[in-house]
Coordinates of C-alpha atoms in Angstrom, one line a residue:
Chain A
X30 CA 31.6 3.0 7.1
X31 CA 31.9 0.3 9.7
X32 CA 31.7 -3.1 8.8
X33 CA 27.9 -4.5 8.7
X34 CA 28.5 -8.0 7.3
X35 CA 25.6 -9.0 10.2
X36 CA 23.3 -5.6 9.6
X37 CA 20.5 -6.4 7.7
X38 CA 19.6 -3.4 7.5
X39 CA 22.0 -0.2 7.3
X40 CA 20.5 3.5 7.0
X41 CA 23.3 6.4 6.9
X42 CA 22.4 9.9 7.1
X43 CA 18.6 9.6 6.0
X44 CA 16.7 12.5 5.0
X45 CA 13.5 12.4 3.8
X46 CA 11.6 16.1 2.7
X47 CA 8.0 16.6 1.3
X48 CA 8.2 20.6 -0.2
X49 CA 9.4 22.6 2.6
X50 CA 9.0 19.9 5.3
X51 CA 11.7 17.8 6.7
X52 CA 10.0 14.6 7.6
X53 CA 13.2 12.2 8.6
X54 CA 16.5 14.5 9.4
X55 CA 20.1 12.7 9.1
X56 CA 18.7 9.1 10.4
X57 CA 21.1 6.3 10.9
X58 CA 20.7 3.3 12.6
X59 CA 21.5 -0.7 11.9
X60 CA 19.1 -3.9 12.5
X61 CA 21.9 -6.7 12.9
X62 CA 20.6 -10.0 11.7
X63 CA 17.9 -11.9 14.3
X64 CA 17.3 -8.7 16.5
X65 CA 13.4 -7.3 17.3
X66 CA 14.1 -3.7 16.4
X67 CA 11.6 -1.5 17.4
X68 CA 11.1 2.2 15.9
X69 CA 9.2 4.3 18.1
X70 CA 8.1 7.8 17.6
X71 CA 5.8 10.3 18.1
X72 CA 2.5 11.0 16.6
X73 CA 4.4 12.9 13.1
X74 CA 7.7 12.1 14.3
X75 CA 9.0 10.3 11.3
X76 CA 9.0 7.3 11.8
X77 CA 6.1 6.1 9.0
X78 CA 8.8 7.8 6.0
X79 CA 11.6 6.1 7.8
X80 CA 10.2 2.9 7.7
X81 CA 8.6 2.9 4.1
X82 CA 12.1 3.9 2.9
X83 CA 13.6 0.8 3.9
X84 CA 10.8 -0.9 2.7
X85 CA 11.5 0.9 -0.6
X86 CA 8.3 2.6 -0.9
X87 CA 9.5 5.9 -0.4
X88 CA 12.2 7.8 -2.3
X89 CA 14.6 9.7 0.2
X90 CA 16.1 13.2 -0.5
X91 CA 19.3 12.2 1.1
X92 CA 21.0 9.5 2.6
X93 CA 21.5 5.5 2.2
X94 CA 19.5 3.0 3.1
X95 CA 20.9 -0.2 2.4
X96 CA 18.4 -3.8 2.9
X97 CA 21.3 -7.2 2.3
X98 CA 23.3 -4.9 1.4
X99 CA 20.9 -3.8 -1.5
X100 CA 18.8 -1.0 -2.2
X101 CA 15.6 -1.3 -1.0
X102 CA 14.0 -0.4 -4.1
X103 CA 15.5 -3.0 -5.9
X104 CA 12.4 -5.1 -6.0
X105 CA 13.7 -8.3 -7.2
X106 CA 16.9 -8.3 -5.4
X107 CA 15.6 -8.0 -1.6
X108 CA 12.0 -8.3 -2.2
X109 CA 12.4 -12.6 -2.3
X110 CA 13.8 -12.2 1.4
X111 CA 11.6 -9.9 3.2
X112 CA 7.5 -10.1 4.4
X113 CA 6.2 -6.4 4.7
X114 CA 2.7 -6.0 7.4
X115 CA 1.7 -2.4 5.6
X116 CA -0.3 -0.1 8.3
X117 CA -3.3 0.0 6.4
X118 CA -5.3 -3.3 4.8
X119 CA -4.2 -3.4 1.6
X120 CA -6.1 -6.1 0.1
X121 CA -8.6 -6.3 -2.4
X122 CA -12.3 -6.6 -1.0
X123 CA -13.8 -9.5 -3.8
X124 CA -10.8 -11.6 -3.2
X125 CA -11.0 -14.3 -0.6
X126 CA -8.8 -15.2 2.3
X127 CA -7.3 -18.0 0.3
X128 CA -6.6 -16.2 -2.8
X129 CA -5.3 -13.5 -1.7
X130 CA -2.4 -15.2 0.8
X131 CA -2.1 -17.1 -2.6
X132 CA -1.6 -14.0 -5.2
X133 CA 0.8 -12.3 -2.7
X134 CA 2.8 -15.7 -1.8
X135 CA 2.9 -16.3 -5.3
X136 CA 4.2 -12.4 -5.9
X137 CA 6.8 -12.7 -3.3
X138 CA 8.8 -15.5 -4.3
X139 CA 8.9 -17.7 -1.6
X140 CA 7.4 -20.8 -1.2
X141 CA 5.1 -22.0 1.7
X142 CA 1.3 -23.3 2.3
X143 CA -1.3 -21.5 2.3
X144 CA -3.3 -23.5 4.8
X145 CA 0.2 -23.5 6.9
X146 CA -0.1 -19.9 7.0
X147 CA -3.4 -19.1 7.9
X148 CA -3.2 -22.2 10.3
X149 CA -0.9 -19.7 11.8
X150 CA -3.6 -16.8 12.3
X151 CA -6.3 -18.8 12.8
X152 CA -7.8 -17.8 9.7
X153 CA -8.4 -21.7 8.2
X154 CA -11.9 -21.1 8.7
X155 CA -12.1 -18.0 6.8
X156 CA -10.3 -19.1 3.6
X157 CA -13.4 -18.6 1.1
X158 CA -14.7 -15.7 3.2
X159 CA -14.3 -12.4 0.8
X160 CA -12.0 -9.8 2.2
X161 CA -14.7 -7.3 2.5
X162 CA -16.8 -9.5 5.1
X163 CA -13.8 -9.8 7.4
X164 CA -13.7 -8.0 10.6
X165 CA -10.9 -5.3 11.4
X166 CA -8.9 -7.5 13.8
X167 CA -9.0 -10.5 11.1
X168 CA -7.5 -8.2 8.0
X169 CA -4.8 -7.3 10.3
X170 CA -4.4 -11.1 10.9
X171 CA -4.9 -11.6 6.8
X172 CA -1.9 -9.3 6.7
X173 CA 0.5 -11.1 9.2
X174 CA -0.3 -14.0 7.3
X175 CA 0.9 -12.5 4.0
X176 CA 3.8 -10.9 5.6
X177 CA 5.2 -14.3 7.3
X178 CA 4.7 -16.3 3.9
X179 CA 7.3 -18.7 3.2
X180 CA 9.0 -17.7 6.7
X181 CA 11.2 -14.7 5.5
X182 CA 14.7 -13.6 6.7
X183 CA 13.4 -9.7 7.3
X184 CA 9.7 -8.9 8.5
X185 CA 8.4 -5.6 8.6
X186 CA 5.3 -5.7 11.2
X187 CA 3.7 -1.7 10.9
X188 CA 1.0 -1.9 14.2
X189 CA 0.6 -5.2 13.7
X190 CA -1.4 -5.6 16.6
X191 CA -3.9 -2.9 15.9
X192 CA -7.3 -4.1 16.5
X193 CA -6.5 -7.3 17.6
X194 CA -8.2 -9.0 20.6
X195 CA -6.1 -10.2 23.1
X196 CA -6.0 -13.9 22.3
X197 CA -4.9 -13.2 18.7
X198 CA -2.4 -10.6 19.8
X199 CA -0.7 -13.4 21.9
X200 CA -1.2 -15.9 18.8
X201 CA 0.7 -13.2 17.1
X202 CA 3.4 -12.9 19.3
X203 CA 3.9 -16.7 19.3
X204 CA 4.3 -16.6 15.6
X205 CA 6.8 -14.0 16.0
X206 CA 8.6 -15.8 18.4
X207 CA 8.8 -19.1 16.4
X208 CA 9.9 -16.9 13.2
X209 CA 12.4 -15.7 15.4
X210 CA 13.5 -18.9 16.9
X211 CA 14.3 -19.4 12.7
X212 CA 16.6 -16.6 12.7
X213 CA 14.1 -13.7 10.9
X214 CA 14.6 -10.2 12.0
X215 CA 11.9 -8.1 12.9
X216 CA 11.3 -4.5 12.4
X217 CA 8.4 -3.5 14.6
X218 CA 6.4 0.2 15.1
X219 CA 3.5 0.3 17.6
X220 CA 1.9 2.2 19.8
X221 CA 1.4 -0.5 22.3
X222 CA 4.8 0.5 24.2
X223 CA 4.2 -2.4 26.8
X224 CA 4.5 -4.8 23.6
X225 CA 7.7 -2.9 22.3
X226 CA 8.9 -3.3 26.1
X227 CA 8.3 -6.7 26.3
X228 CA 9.7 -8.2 22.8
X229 CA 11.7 -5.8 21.2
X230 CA 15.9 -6.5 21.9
X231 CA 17.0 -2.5 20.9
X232 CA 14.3 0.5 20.0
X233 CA 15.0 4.1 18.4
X234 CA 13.0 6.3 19.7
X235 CA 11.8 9.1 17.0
X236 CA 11.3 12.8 17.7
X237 CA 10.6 15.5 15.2
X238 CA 12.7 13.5 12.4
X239 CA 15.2 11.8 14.2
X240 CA 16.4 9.8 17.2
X241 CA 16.5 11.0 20.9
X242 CA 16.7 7.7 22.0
X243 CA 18.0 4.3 21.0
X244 CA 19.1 1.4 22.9
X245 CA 17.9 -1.5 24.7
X246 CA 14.8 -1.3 27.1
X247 CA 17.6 -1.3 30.3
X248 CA 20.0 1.4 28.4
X249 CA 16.4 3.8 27.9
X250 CA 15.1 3.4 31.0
X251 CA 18.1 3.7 33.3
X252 CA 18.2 7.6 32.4
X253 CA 15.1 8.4 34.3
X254 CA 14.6 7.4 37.8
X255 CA 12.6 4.9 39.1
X256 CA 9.7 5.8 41.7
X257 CA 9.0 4.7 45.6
X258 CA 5.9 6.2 46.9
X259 CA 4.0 5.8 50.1
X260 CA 1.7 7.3 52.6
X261 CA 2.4 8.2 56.3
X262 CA -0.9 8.1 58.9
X263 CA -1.8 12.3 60.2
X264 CA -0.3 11.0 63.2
X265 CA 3.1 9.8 62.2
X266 CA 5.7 12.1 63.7
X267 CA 9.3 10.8 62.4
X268 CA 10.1 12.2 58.9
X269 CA 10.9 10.0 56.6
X270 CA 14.6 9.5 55.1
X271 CA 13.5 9.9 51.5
X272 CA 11.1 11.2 49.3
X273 CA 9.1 14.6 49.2
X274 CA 5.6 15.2 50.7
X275 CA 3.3 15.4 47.8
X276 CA 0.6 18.1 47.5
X277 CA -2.1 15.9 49.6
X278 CA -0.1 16.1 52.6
X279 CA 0.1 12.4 53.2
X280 CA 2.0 10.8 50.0
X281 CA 5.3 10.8 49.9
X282 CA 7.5 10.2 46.4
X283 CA 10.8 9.3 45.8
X284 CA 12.5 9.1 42.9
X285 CA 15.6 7.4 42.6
X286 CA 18.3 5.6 40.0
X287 CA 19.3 3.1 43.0
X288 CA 15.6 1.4 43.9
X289 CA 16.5 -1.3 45.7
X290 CA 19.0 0.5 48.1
X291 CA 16.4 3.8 48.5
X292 CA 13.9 0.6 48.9
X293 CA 15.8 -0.9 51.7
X294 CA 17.1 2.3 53.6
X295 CA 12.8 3.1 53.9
X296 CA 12.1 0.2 55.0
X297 CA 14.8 -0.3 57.1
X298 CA 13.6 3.3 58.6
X299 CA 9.6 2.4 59.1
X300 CA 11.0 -0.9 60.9
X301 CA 13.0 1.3 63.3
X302 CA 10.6 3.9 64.1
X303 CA 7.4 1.3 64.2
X304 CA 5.8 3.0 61.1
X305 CA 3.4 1.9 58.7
X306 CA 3.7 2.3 55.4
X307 CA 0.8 2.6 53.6
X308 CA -0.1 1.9 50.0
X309 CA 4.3 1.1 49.4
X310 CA 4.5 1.2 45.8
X311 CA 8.4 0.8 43.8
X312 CA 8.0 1.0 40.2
X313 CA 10.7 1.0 38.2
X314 CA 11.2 3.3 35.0
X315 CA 8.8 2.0 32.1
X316 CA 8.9 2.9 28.3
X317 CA 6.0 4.6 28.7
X318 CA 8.0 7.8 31.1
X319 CA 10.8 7.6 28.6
X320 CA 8.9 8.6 26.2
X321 CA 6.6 10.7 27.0
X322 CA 9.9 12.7 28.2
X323 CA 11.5 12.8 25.6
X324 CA 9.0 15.7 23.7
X325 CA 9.9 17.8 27.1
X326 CA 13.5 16.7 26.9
X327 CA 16.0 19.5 25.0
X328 CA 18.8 17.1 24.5
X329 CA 20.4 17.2 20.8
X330 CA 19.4 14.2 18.5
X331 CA 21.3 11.4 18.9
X332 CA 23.4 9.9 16.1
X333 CA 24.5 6.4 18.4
X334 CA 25.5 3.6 15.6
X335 CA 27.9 6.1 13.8
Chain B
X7 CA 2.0 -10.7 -14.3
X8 CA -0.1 -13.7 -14.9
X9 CA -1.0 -14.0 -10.8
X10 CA -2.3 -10.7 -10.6
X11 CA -4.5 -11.0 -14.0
X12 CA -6.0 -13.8 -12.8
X13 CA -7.4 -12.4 -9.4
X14 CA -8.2 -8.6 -11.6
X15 CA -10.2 -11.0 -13.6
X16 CA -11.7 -12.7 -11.0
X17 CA -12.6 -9.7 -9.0
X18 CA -14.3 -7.8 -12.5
X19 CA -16.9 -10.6 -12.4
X20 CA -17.6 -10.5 -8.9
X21 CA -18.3 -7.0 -8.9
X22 CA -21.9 -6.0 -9.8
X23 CA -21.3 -2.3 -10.6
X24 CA -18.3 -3.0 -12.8
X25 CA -19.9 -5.8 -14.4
X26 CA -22.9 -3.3 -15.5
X27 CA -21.7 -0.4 -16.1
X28 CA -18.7 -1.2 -17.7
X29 CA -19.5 -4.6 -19.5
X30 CA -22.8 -5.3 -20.3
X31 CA -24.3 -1.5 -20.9
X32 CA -21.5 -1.5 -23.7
X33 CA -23.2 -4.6 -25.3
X34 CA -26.6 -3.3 -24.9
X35 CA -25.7 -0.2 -26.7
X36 CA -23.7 -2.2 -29.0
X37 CA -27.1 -4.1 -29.5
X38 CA -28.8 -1.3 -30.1
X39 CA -26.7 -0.1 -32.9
X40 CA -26.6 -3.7 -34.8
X41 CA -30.5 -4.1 -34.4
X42 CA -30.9 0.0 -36.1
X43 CA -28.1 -0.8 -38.3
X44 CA -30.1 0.1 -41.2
X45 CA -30.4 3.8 -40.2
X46 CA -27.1 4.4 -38.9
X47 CA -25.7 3.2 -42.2
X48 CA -28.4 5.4 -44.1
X49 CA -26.8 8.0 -41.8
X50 CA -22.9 7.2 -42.4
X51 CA -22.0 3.8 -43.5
X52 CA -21.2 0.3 -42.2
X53 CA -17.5 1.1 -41.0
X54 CA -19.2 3.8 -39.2
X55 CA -20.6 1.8 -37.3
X56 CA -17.8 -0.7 -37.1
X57 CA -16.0 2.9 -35.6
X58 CA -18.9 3.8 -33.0
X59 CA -19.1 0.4 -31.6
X60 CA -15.4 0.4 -31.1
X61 CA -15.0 3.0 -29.7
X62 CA -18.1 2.5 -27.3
X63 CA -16.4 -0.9 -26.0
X64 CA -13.1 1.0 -26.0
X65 CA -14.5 4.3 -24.3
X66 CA -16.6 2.4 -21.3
X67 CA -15.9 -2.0 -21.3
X68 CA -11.7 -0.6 -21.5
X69 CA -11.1 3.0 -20.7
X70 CA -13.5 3.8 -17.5
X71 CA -13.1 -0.1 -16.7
X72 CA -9.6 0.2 -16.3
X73 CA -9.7 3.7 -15.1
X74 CA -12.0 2.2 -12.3
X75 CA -9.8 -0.2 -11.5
X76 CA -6.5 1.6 -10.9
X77 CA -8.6 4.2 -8.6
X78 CA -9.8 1.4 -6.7
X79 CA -6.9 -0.9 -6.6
X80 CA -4.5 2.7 -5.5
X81 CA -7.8 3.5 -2.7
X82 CA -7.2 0.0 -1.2
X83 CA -4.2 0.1 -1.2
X84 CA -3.3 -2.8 -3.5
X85 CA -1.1 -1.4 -5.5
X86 CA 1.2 -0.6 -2.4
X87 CA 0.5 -4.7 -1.6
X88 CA 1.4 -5.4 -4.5
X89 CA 4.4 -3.6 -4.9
X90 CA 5.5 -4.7 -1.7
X91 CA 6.1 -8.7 -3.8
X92 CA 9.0 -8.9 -5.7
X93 CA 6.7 -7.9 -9.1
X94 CA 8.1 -4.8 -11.0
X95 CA 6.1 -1.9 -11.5
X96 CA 5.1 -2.6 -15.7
X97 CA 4.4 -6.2 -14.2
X98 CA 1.7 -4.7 -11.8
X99 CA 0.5 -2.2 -14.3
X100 CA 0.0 -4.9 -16.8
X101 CA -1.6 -7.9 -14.6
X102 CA -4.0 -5.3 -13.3
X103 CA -4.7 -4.0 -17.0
X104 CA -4.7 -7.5 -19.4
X105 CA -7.9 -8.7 -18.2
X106 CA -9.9 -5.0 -18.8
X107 CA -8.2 -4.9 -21.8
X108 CA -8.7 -9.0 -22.7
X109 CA -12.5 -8.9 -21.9
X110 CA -12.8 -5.4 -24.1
X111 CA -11.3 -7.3 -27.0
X112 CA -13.4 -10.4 -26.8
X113 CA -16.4 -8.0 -26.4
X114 CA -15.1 -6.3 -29.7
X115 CA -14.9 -9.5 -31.3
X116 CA -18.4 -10.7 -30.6
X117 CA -20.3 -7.8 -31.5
X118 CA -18.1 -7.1 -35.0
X119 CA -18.0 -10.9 -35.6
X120 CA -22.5 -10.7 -35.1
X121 CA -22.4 -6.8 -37.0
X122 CA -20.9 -8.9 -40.1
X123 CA -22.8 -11.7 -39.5
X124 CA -25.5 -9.5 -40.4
X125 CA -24.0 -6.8 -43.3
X126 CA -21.0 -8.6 -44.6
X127 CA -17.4 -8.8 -43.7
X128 CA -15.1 -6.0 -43.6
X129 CA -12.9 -5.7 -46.7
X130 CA -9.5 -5.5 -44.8
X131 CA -9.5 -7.5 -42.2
X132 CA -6.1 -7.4 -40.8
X133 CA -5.6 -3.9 -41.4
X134 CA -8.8 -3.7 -39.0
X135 CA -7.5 -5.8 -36.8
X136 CA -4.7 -3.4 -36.5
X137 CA -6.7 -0.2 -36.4
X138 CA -8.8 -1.7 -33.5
X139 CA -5.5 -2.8 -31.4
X140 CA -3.8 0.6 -31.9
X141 CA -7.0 2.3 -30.7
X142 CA -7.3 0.2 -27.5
X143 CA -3.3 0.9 -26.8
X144 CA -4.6 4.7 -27.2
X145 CA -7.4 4.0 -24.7
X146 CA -5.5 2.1 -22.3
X147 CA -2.4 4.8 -22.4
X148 CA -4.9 7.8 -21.6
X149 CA -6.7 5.2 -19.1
X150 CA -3.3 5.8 -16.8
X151 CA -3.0 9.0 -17.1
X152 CA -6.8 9.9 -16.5
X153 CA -5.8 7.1 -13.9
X154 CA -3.1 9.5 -11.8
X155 CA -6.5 12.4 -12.1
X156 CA -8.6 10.6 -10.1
X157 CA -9.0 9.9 -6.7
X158 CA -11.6 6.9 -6.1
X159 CA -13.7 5.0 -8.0
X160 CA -16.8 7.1 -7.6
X161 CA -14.3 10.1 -9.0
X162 CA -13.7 7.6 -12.2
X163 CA -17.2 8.4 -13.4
X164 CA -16.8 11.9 -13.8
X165 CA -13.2 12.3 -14.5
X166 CA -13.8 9.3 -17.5
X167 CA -16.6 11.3 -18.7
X168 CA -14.7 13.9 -20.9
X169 CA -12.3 11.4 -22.8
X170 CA -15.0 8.7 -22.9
X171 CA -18.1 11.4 -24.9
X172 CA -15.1 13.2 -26.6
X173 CA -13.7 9.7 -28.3
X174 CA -17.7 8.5 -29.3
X175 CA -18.2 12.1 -30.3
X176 CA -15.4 12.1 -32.7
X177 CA -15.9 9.1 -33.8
X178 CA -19.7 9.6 -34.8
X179 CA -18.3 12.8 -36.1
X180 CA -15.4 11.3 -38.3
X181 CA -17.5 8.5 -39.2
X182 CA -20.6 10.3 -40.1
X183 CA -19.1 13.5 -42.2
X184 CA -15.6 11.7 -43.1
X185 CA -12.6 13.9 -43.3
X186 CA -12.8 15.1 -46.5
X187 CA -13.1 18.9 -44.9
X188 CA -11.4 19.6 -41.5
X189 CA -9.0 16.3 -42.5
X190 CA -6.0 17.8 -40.0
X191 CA -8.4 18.2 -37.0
X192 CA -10.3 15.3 -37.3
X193 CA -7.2 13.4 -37.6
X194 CA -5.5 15.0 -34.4
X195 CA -8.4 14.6 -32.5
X196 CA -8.2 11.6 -29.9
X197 CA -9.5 8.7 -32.2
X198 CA -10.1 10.5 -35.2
X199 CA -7.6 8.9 -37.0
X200 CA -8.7 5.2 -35.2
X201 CA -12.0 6.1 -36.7
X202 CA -10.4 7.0 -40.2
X203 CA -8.9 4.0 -40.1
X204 CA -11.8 1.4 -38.8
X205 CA -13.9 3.0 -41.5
X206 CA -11.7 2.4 -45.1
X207 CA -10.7 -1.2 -43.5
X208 CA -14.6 -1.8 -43.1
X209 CA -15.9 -0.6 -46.2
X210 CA -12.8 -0.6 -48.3
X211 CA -12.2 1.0 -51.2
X212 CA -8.7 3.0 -50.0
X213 CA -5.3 2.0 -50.2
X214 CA -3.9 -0.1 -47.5
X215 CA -0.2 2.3 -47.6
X216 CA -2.9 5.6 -47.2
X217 CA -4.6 3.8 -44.1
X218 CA -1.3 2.9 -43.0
X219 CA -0.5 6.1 -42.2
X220 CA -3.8 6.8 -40.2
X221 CA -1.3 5.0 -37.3
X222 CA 0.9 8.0 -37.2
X223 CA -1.8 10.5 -35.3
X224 CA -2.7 7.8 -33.0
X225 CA 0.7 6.2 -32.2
X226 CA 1.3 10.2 -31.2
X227 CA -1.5 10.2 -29.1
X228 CA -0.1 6.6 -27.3
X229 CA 3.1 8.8 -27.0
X230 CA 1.5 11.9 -25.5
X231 CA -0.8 9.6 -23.1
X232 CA 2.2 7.6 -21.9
X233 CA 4.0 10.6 -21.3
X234 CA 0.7 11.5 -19.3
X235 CA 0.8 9.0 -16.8
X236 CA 4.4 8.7 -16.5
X237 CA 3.9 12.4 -15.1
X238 CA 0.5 11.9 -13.3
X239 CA 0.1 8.2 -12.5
X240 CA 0.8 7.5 -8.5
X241 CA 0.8 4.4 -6.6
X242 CA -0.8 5.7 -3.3
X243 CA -3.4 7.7 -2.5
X244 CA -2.5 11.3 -1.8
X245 CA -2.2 11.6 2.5

């Protein structure tokens, strides 16, 4: 095994089965200390066993999964050092705000304030408001809080932004930016791609039990190409140097791994023949066309840490 | 453990239902029973009595209480919350349980301590003591595994129904006929032996080192319900 003195978290050959189904098939992948590692999948790809393994929630059928160096399951030896966002609320509906940040800070051994930490959610207000009066979008704040008590070295944020509005969702990710500016790692699965995009420094993507994909946002998207597309007036005669007339008649797309140079030879073209290019559009490769390619996409599973 | 007890306790007195249902209809009955006493012990005896209200706290204020409460706690999720902490899983299972099981005993307490108030004290006191405790373990050990049976909390009335009229039955039963005939099956069924037990402490007149041995049957059935909800007990709901 290769040295992980910096992984926090080390998973070798994971295999998860219920019965005859093979949920997670030979997983391995490493979160190195103060990265936002995203795990991406699917709808059933996995990733949901995956991630409540290393939580230690889960029993595997094969495999390692290794948390500090501990097994995950070993409550009181990683427990103390990592904050877990579950999917799903979680929380008891005749507790209050307050006591319930308080029984789970209390349970987690770490110390912190409670008015600290729902200062951080904007949930002060709320602190003797019963669970059960809360609205969707403030549970899954209620949970953040719990998860973030006492500022832990590993956080495990499942959706986190689920039903948030959008001014809470960047509360949230201002949180997690100060968390990480105190060296915690974060372990993140959403569905909002454009957040996984945006924050996350490496992301597995999960498919059918395993990885196609993993890598930083630049190393994904740099296997598809990128896309230039335009329209050409009825009357333009001068075919253009790139790109392939689209059903319409009119639209042209491009698709390219060198954007800018494609960019520049088409516009270097419509300058030289005096031709307008209408509705110009360049975008490059998102998340998003990644994965929604990688269901279509035959390519073995990938195995990329080992 | 002591966390978690606090906020189960907290959250069985802010819940209406529970508090009915599983607290206060147990006293009423219990009322009942202390305010006819005269015909009941025409019927049986005092420790028959002593054994019916028992069991009633035991069967509804502990058993379906705590029943209730595992259901709920594994539908919310809570017990995934809570294993999520550093807290072990007999640390969960016990701050969830001590307060079902602490009010049940006070409840016990109260309506024995007003039941000799008004037909004299039991002859054995810590022998009762011991019978009452050791029947309460029993409830609480079958409470988990009826527990890992049922589904919700709405499920926890019907699938505590069958344990909870079977224990009362037996006891009224044990209490009423004794176990002079039948004395194996009454003794092996689930609180016959508690009954047994309650009854000679109660009205005395047997040998402490003959009672004793009432604890075997029931410590068996502590055994068998453990072994229960080691098998059947789960943490999540099923997906």
């Amino acid at each position: 095994m290769e040295n992980s003195s910096r992984a926090v978290i080390d998973v070798d050959r994971l295999n998860i089965s219920y019965g005859d189904f093979h949920a997670v098939k030979d997983l391995s992948f490493r979160v190195e200390q103060g990265e936002l590692y995203a795990l991406l999948g699917t709808n059933g790809a996995g990733k949901t066993s995956a991630l409540e393994a290393v939580e230690g929630h889960r029993r595997v059928s094969s495999g390692t999964v290794r948390v500090f160096g501990e097994k995950p399951a070993d409550r009181r030896a990683v427990r103390h050092r990592m904050g877990i966002m579950l999917q799903e609320s979680g929380f008891s509906a005749d507790l209050t705000v307050a006591e319930s940040v308080r029984l789970i800070g209390r349970l987690s051994g770490r110390s912190d304030s409670v008015d600290r930490v729902l200062g951080t959610v904007d949930l002060n207000r709320k602190a003797d408001v019963r669970v059960g009066q809360l609205s969707g979008g403030e549970k899954r704040r209620l949970d953040f809080a719990t998860a973030v008590y006492g500022r832990p070295e590993l956080i495990f944020l499942d959706e986190p932004t689920t039903g948030l509005d959008i001014q809470s969702r960047d509360a949230l990710w201002a949180a997690v930016r100060e968390l990480r500016g105190n060296g915690s790692t974060i372990v993140l699965t959403t569905h909002y791609l454009e957040e996984a995009q945006q924050y996350a420094d490496r992301i597995g993507l999960m498919h059918r039990g395993t990885f196609r994909r993993e890598g930083t946002v630049s190393e994904l998207t740099r296997r598809l190409p990128a896309a230039i597309r335009f329209a050409l007036s009825p009357t333009t005669t001068p075919v253009p140097p790139i790109g392939t007339r689209a059903t319409d008649g009119r639209v042209y797309v491009a698709e390219t791994f060198q954007l800018q140079a494609d960019l520049k030879v088409l516009l270097d073209w419509a300058a030289a023949h005096d031709v307008e290019l209408l509705d110009l559009s360049a975008a490059p490769t998102r998340l998003d066309d990644v994965f929604r390619s990688i269901e279509s996409d035959p390519a073995p599973a990938l195995n990329p840490t080992r | 453990m002591l966390p978690i007890a606090y906020s189960e306790l907290a959250q069985i007195f802010r819940n209406r239902t529970v508090l009915i249902s599983n607290l206060i209809m147990p006293l009423a009955i219990s009322a009942f029973f202390i305010y006819r006493r005269d015909s009941f012990i025409a019927l049986g005896s005092a420790g028959y009595i002593a054994a019916v209200l028992v069991f009633t706290i035991g069967a509804f204020s502990l058993y379906t209480t705590a029943v209730t409460t595992l259901a709920a706690r594994r539908q919310d999720l809570f017990l995934k919350r809570l294993r999520s902490t550093t807290a072990g899983d007999a640390t969960i299972l016990s701050g969830l349980t001590l307060p079902v099981a602490g009010v049940a005993l006070v409840q016990v307490m109260v309506v024995l301590g007003a039941f000799a108030a008004v037909t004299g004290r039991p002859a054995d006191l810590a022998l009762l003591v011991v019978g009452i405790l050791s029947a309460f373990v029993m409830m609480l050990a079958l409470a988990m595994a009826t527990a890992g049976l049922t589904g919700s909390p709405e499920q926890a009335q019907v699938t505590t129904l069958p344990l909870s009229l079977t224990t009362i039955g037996v006891a009224t039963w044990v209490g009423i006929t004794g176990t002079e005939d039948l004395t194996v099956l009454k003794r092996l069924l689930p609180g016959g032996s508690a009954t047994e037990l309650i009854v000679n402490t109660w009205n005395g007149g047997v040998p402490p080192a003959q009672s004793l041995l009432l604890l075997g049957p029931i410590l068996a059935w502590v055994v068998v319900a453990v072994v229960l909800a080691l098998r059947l007990f789960r943490w999540e709901p099923r997906r």
